[in-house]
Tab-separated table of C-alpha atoms in Angstrom:
chain	number	residue	atom	x	y	z
A	1	MET	CA	33.241	99.380	1.269
A	2	THR	CA	31.351	98.629	4.637
A	3	ARG	CA	32.470	96.451	7.396
A	4	SER	CA	29.599	94.541	7.324
A	5	LEU	CA	30.652	93.708	3.313
A	6	VAL	CA	34.433	93.166	4.073
A	7	ARG	CA	33.087	90.364	7.081
A	8	LEU	CA	30.866	88.891	4.179
A	9	LEU	CA	33.720	88.745	1.478
A	10	ALA	CA	36.146	87.252	4.057
A	11	VAL	CA	33.513	84.226	5.106
A	12	SER	CA	32.633	83.581	1.907
A	13	ALA	CA	36.355	83.272	0.973
A	14	LEU	CA	37.103	81.050	4.368
A	15	ALA	CA	34.180	78.621	2.941
A	16	LEU	CA	35.274	78.233	-0.452
A	17	CYS	CA	38.963	77.625	0.741
A	18	LEU	CA	37.356	75.037	3.261
A	19	ALA	CA	35.090	73.137	1.089
A	20	PRO	CA	37.846	71.219	-1.196
A	21	ALA	CA	39.981	70.329	1.705
A	22	ALA	CA	37.255	69.213	3.387
A	23	TYR	CA	36.177	67.074	0.246
A	24	ALA	CA	39.986	66.123	-0.141
A	25	HIS	CA	39.602	64.786	3.516
A	26	ASP	CA	36.445	62.510	2.595
A	27	ASP	CA	38.185	61.505	-0.825
A	28	ASP	CA	41.080	60.015	1.155
A	29	ASP	CA	40.235	56.353	1.179
A	30	SER	CA	42.894	55.315	4.227
A	31	VAL	CA	40.559	58.340	6.373
A	32	LEU	CA	38.251	56.564	8.772
A	33	LYS	CA	34.666	57.905	8.409
A	34	PRO	CA	33.277	56.986	11.789
A	35	ALA	CA	29.452	56.326	10.527
A	36	GLU	CA	31.186	53.428	8.320
A	37	PRO	CA	33.621	51.655	9.746
A	38	ASP	CA	33.488	48.137	8.008
A	39	PHE	CA	33.114	46.751	4.655
A	40	THR	CA	29.363	45.018	5.557
A	41	LEU	CA	26.347	45.714	7.803
A	42	ILE	CA	25.786	42.085	8.549
A	43	ASN	CA	25.724	40.364	4.785
A	44	LEU	CA	24.807	43.657	2.693
A	45	PRO	CA	27.883	45.373	1.488
A	46	THR	CA	28.545	48.979	2.370
A	47	ALA	CA	30.024	51.890	0.508
A	48	MET	CA	33.342	51.643	2.587
A	49	ARG	CA	36.370	51.929	0.046
A	50	LEU	CA	39.612	50.348	0.383
A	51	PRO	CA	42.753	52.251	-0.490
A	52	VAL	CA	44.625	50.925	-3.342
A	53	ASN	CA	47.235	48.058	-2.648
A	54	LYS	CA	45.635	47.445	1.096
A	55	SER	CA	43.830	44.747	2.049
A	56	SER	CA	40.982	43.452	4.474
A	57	PHE	CA	40.408	39.721	6.342
A	58	ARG	CA	36.888	38.955	7.591
A	59	VAL	CA	36.176	35.857	9.287
A	60	THR	CA	32.516	35.159	10.026
A	61	HIS	CA	30.585	32.392	11.868
A	62	ARG	CA	26.995	31.423	11.962
A	63	PHE	CA	25.465	29.213	14.662
A	64	GLU	CA	23.049	26.951	12.607
A	65	GLY	CA	20.482	25.843	15.555
A	66	PRO	CA	17.912	28.082	16.571
A	67	LEU	CA	17.396	30.130	19.366
A	68	LYS	CA	13.839	28.991	19.656
A	69	GLY	CA	12.926	26.007	21.642
A	70	SER	CA	16.638	25.602	22.342
A	71	GLY	CA	17.939	24.897	26.278
A	72	LEU	CA	20.748	24.069	27.993
A	73	SER	CA	20.338	20.578	26.448
A	74	ASP	CA	22.266	21.801	23.000
A	75	LEU	CA	23.403	24.878	24.912
A	76	PHE	CA	20.745	27.290	23.459
A	77	GLY	CA	21.733	25.923	19.759
A	78	LEU	CA	25.521	26.091	20.012
A	79	ASP	CA	25.606	22.113	19.863
A	80	GLU	CA	23.925	22.516	16.433
A	81	GLY	CA	27.132	23.294	14.359
A	82	ALA	CA	28.084	26.362	12.363
A	83	GLN	CA	28.995	28.153	9.258
A	84	ILE	CA	32.189	29.242	9.179
A	85	GLY	CA	32.911	31.889	6.121
A	86	LEU	CA	36.681	33.402	5.416
A	87	GLU	CA	37.208	36.549	3.362
A	88	TYR	CA	39.718	38.610	1.560
A	89	ARG	CA	39.532	41.718	-0.278
A	90	TYR	CA	42.165	43.613	-1.994
A	91	GLY	CA	41.974	47.680	-3.152
A	92	ILE	CA	42.861	47.072	-7.006
A	93	ILE	CA	42.395	50.870	-8.250
A	94	LYS	CA	41.128	53.950	-6.471
A	95	GLY	CA	37.769	53.192	-5.674
A	96	GLY	CA	37.616	49.874	-6.727
A	97	GLN	CA	38.178	46.171	-5.084
A	98	ILE	CA	38.152	42.839	-5.745
A	99	GLY	CA	37.258	40.226	-3.285
A	100	PHE	CA	37.122	36.043	-2.189
A	101	TYR	CA	34.656	34.744	0.013
A	102	ARG	CA	34.444	31.136	1.017
A	103	VAL	CA	32.248	29.607	3.411
A	104	SER	CA	32.347	26.092	4.710
A	105	ASP	CA	29.525	24.711	2.706
A	106	LYS	CA	31.979	24.957	-0.042
A	107	THR	CA	30.460	27.887	-1.295
A	108	ILE	CA	32.972	30.191	-2.834
A	109	ASP	CA	31.908	33.618	-3.786
A	110	LEU	CA	33.684	36.134	-6.048
A	111	PHE	CA	33.409	39.550	-5.893
A	112	ALA	CA	33.929	43.268	-6.713
A	113	ASP	CA	33.022	46.811	-6.128
A	114	TYR	CA	33.277	49.911	-7.450
A	115	SER	CA	32.673	53.586	-6.366
A	116	VAL	CA	30.577	55.027	-8.826
A	117	LEU	CA	29.526	58.499	-7.269
A	118	ARG	CA	30.811	59.916	-4.017
A	119	GLN	CA	28.979	61.792	-1.109
A	120	GLY	CA	30.019	64.936	-0.771
A	121	LYS	CA	29.994	65.579	-4.761
A	122	SER	CA	26.638	64.319	-4.286
A	123	PRO	CA	23.804	63.811	-1.608
A	124	VAL	CA	24.684	59.930	-1.900
A	125	GLU	CA	27.106	57.951	-2.545
A	126	VAL	CA	26.668	54.907	-5.334
A	127	SER	CA	28.761	51.843	-5.798
A	128	ALA	CA	28.201	48.890	-8.510
A	129	ALA	CA	28.752	45.468	-6.667
A	130	LEU	CA	29.149	42.420	-9.161
A	131	ALA	CA	29.949	38.988	-7.734
A	132	ILE	CA	29.659	35.366	-8.997
A	133	GLU	CA	29.271	32.256	-6.471
A	134	GLY	CA	29.597	28.571	-7.097
A	135	THR	CA	29.196	25.557	-4.771
A	136	ASN	CA	31.080	22.590	-4.320
A	137	ASN	CA	34.078	24.911	-4.361
A	138	PHE	CA	33.058	26.742	-7.579
A	139	LYS	CA	32.311	23.568	-9.486
A	140	ASP	CA	28.541	23.561	-9.527
A	141	SER	CA	25.831	25.726	-9.082
A	142	TYR	CA	26.777	29.350	-10.305
A	143	SER	CA	24.913	32.360	-9.395
A	144	PRO	CA	26.329	35.754	-10.819
A	145	SER	CA	24.711	38.884	-9.259
A	146	ILE	CA	24.992	42.411	-10.347
A	147	GLY	CA	23.570	45.566	-7.826
A	148	ALA	CA	23.823	48.630	-6.581
A	149	VAL	CA	24.979	50.069	-3.236
A	150	ILE	CA	23.277	53.648	-2.091
A	151	SER	CA	23.798	54.842	0.914
A	152	ARG	CA	23.938	58.241	2.731
A	153	ARG	CA	26.177	59.178	5.976
A	154	ILE	CA	24.658	61.378	8.679
A	155	GLY	CA	27.650	63.283	9.878
A	156	ASP	CA	29.533	60.756	12.439
A	157	ALA	CA	26.340	59.035	13.987
A	158	ALA	CA	24.862	56.802	11.075
A	159	ALA	CA	24.993	55.282	7.870
A	160	LEU	CA	21.984	54.389	5.773
A	161	TYR	CA	21.789	51.901	2.966
A	162	VAL	CA	19.342	50.951	0.101
A	163	GLU	CA	20.753	47.733	-2.272
A	164	PRO	CA	18.670	46.667	-5.277
A	165	THR	CA	20.114	43.711	-6.528
A	166	TRP	CA	19.422	41.048	-9.073
A	167	ILE	CA	21.010	37.316	-8.563
A	168	ASN	CA	20.179	34.452	-11.127
A	169	ASN	CA	20.049	30.942	-10.132
A	170	THR	CA	18.982	31.579	-6.407
A	171	ASN	CA	17.572	27.925	-6.365
A	172	THR	CA	20.714	25.998	-6.601
A	173	LEU	CA	19.000	22.342	-6.072
A	174	PRO	CA	18.711	21.015	-9.296
A	175	LYS	CA	15.853	18.392	-8.207
A	176	GLU	CA	13.646	21.753	-7.541
A	177	VAL	CA	14.600	24.344	-10.844
A	178	VAL	CA	12.123	26.439	-11.276
A	179	ASP	CA	10.888	28.296	-14.528
A	180	HIS	CA	11.933	31.707	-13.326
A	181	ASN	CA	15.338	30.790	-11.143
A	182	ASP	CA	16.329	34.244	-10.476
A	183	SER	CA	15.619	36.778	-7.424
A	184	VAL	CA	15.694	40.717	-7.361
A	185	THR	CA	16.101	41.616	-3.560
A	186	MET	CA	16.156	45.440	-2.298
A	187	GLY	CA	18.591	45.135	0.842
A	188	ILE	CA	17.651	47.639	3.509
A	189	GLY	CA	19.970	48.297	6.409
A	190	ALA	CA	21.771	51.166	8.833
A	191	ARG	CA	24.494	51.522	11.131
A	192	VAL	CA	24.154	53.865	14.165
A	193	ARG	CA	26.751	54.920	16.367
A	194	ILE	CA	25.719	55.112	19.887
A	195	ARG	CA	28.838	55.299	21.526
A	196	PRO	CA	32.405	56.399	20.227
A	197	THR	CA	33.492	52.626	19.106
A	198	VAL	CA	30.017	51.281	19.537
A	199	TYR	CA	27.205	50.532	16.793
A	200	ILE	CA	24.073	48.788	16.079
A	201	VAL	CA	23.314	47.619	13.146
A	202	ALA	CA	20.163	46.024	11.212
A	203	GLU	CA	19.444	45.086	7.700
A	204	VAL	CA	16.266	43.526	5.765
A	205	ILE	CA	16.793	41.465	2.467
A	206	PRO	CA	13.128	41.241	0.900
A	207	ARG	CA	12.661	39.240	-2.426
A	208	LEU	CA	10.772	41.881	-4.739
A	209	SER	CA	10.502	39.161	-7.478
A	210	GLY	CA	11.641	36.053	-9.052
A	211	TYR	CA	12.288	32.606	-6.803
A	212	LYS	CA	11.001	33.010	-3.005
A	213	PRO	CA	11.723	30.248	-1.286
A	214	ASN	CA	11.421	31.038	2.367
A	215	SER	CA	10.771	34.442	4.643
A	216	ASN	CA	12.989	37.612	3.900
A	217	GLN	CA	16.346	37.297	5.677
A	218	ALA	CA	16.436	39.831	8.425
A	219	SER	CA	19.393	40.451	10.636
A	220	PHE	CA	20.084	42.552	13.802
A	221	GLY	CA	23.081	43.132	15.825
A	222	ILE	CA	25.752	45.010	17.967
A	223	GLU	CA	29.494	45.715	17.312
A	224	LYS	CA	32.543	47.315	18.729
A	225	ARG	CA	35.473	49.118	17.054
A	226	ALA	CA	38.848	48.404	18.430
A	227	GLY	CA	41.382	50.052	16.360
A	228	GLY	CA	40.980	48.708	13.196
A	229	HIS	CA	38.939	45.408	13.949
A	230	MET	CA	35.357	45.317	14.227
A	231	PHE	CA	33.600	42.464	16.310
A	232	GLN	CA	29.837	41.850	15.838
A	233	LEU	CA	27.446	39.631	17.462
A	234	ASN	CA	24.200	39.323	15.434
A	235	PHE	CA	20.914	37.415	15.073
A	236	SER	CA	19.141	36.228	12.311
A	237	ASN	CA	16.191	34.159	10.670
A	238	GLY	CA	18.545	32.622	8.276
A	239	HIS	CA	22.095	31.770	8.345
A	240	GLY	CA	22.789	32.433	4.468
A	241	SER	CA	25.723	35.223	4.268
A	242	THR	CA	26.420	35.162	0.184
A	243	PRO	CA	24.050	36.473	-2.226
A	244	ALA	CA	22.393	33.566	-3.762
């Protein structure tokens, strides 16, 4: 046996030993993946998994005043009020989580995510996302939705997302009910790590078919990770933060 062949066999054996270890590390939901440090981009969910019996809490605060045309008289739109949301999610099974999100306009969103395919075993990660939201504290205008989160992490530098979703009852005003009262959207987003704990995020959610009341919602922001906390400042052409 030549020396070159011995080296080749040694390298191959090392690669086989390291591959399962690398996947085992990636399969550990408690290990932070720097390219995907949070459960959402801005409005779109990510494929980040929550360990079993662990939980997460999120607060959203969306000023409703537009920046365009604003000035010191209304403190650049800050006097126009805000929409505040509180979210709690819990890891119920391996790769599966459920959650509750309530916005200050009394909309409640109940959601569940499950990891179907994991990056490492395949080139992309795929999660199923189910939700139902109801207005007036879940008493009126129910809007169920079903979608998929298809993502790809690029090392520790970035993560890309494509998220097709069907949402029923996207027109929640009874006086304006239309024949096709649902929407199919295609969320597209990315998170890019520009510093060890600083990220740029962006997303756009075009409506492909169904009810299309306004322009497609687009958002971008900058965020800072501090330990297990994420702080984000974002800008958007709409203040909606639930699927409908």
